[in-house]
XYZ file of C-alpha atoms in Angstrom:
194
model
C 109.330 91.468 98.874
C 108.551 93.383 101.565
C 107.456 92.040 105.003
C 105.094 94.582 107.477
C 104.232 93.248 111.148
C 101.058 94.634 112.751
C 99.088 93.841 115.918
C 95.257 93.449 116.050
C 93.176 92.809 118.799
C 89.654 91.215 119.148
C 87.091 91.907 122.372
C 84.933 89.586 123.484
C 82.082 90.321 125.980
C 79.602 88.468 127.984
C 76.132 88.735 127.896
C 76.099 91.535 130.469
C 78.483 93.783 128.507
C 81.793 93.426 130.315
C 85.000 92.154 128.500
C 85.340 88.488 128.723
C 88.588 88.032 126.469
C 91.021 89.996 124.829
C 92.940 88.170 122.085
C 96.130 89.937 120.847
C 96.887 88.420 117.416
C 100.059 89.095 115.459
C 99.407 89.914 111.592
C 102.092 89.817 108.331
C 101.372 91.365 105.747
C 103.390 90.813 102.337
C 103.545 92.897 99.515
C 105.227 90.724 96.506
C 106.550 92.786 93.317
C 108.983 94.742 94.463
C 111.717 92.467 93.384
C 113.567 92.640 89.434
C 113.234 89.293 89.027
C 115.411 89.671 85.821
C 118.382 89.963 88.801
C 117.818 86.158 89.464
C 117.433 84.766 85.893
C 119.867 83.768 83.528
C 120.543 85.532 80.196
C 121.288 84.025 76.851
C 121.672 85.776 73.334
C 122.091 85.582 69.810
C 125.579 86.670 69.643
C 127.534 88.844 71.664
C 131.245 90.530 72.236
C 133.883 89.467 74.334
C 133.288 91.443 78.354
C 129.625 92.566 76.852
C 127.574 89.044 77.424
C 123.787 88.780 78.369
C 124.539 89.180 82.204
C 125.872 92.370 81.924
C 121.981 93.590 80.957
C 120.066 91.739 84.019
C 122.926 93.196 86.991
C 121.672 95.763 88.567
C 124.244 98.434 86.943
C 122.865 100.462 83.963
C 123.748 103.575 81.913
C 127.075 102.467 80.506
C 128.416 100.778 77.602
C 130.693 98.305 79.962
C 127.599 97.394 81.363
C 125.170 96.307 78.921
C 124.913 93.337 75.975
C 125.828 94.282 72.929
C 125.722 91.577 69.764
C 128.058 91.030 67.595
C 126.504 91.842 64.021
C 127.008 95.413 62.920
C 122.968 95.177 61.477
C 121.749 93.395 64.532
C 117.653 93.706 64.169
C 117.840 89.728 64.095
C 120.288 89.604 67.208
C 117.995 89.053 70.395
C 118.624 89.103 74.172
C 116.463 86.435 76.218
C 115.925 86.020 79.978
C 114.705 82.851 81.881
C 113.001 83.649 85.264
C 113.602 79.996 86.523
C 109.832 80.039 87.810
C 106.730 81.035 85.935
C 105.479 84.671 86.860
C 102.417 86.632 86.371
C 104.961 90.054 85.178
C 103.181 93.620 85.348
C 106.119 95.473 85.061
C 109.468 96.066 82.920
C 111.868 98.335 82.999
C 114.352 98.735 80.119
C 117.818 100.653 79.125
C 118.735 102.005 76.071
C 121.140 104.615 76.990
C 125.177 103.288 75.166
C 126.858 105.114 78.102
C 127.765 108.748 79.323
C 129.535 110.495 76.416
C 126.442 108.385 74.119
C 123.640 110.541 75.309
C 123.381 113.645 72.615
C 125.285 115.301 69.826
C 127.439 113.385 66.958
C 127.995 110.437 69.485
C 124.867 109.731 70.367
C 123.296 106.411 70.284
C 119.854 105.073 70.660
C 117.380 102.508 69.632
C 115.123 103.765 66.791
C 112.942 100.524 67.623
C 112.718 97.420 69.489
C 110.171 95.177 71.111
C 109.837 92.863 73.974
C 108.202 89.869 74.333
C 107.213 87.062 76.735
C 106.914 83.580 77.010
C 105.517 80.415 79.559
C 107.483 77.322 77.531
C 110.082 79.635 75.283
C 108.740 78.470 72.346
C 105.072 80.856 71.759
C 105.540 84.239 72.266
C 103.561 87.008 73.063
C 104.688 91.039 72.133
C 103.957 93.063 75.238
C 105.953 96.008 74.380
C 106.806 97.412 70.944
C 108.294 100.864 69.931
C 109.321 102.643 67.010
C 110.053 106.177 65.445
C 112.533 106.829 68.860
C 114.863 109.634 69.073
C 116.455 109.856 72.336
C 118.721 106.785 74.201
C 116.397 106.629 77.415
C 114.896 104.347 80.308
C 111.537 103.191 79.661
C 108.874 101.942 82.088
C 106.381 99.631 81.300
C 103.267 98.960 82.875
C 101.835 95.969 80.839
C 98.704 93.820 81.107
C 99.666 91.119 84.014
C 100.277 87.653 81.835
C 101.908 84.848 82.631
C 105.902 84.057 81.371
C 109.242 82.518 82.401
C 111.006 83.848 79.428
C 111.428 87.592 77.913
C 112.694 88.056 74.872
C 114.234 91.583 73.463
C 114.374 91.425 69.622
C 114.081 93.314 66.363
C 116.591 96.077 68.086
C 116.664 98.869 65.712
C 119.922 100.985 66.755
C 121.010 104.345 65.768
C 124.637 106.304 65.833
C 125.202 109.608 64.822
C 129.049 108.807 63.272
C 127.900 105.868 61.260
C 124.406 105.771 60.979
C 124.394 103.540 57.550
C 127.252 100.972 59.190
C 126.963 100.951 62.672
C 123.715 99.383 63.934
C 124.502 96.882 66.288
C 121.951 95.567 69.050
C 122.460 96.487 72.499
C 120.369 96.376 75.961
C 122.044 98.583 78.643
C 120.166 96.975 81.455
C 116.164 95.028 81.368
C 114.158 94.901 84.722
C 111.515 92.224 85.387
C 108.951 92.740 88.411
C 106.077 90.343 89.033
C 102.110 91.688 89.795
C 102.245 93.622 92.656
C 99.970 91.527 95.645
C 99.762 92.134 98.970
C 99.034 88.320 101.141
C 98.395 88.734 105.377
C 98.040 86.472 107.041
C 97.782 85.873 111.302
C 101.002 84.465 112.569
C 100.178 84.086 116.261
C 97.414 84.361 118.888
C 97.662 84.958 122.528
């Protein structure tokens, strides 16, 4: 959130022309969606080790393995991250992680999510896909602009992961770090008159 002050003034004349009243009014102006609302949520998951819980993929800190979720199943496309807003929210805008850490980025270590997909929900129950990707090579940060709907919940699910050492055993489900932000709106209103 992000809160502007401006003045504006109004002239009033008489019926000969002069200026009869000046009014100096104090405007606000605030622009909402600038916040990751994922920041204030709580985080639950499928499964998950020991130091690499849900929280660590909604705080703020992303691009290493310390910092992330990562489930517990070594074929984790059924393991699943999920984030409760606390409030309902018309979301525009995700951001999300896939990059394992530093020395994860290329060559024989590298890891990455071959697929994933995202999805949101008002009651946690009926979900909606917003974002779904597949065929990926690279560990990377993805923005999303998506079509502004309603939800209290996200859900990422059906994480497809990739390592170079162990590409046939080592597949486990990760999020480095998930953003959330609201529809972007601007409100002003007049906060004083004199």
């Amino acid at each position: 959130t992000k809160v502007i002050g401006e003045k504006e003034y109004a002239y009033t004349y008489d019926t000969s022309g002069k200026l009869a009243k000046l009014t100096q009014s104090r405007i606000e102006t605030v622009v909402l969606g600038l916040t990751n609302l994922a920041r204030g949520g709580t985080a639950t998951h499928s499964t998950a080790f020991s130091g690499y819980e849900g929280s660590k993929a909604i705080d703020g800190v992303n691009g290493y393995q310390s910092t992330g979720w990562v489930a517990t199943n070594p074929n984790g496309i059924n393991d699943w991250l999920q984030l409760d807003l606390g409030r309902e929210v018309e979301v525009e805008r995700l951001t999300y992680d896939t990059r394992y850490g530093p020395i994860y980025l290329s060559g024989s270590y590298k890891i990455y999510q071959q697929s994933f997909k995202i999805s949101v929900s008002r009651d946690g129950v009926i979900w909606t896909e917003v974002v779904s990707r597949s065929a990926q090579t690279e560990p990377q940060v993805y923005e999303f602009q998506i079509t502004p709907i309603q939800a209290r919940y996200v859900k990422v699910h059906s994480i497809d992961s990739y390592y170079a050492q162990d590409p046939v055993n080592w597949n486990y489900a990760y999020v480095g770090e998930i953003e959330v932000y609201e529809t972007r709106q601007t409100l002003t209103k007049v906060i004083g008159e004199k």
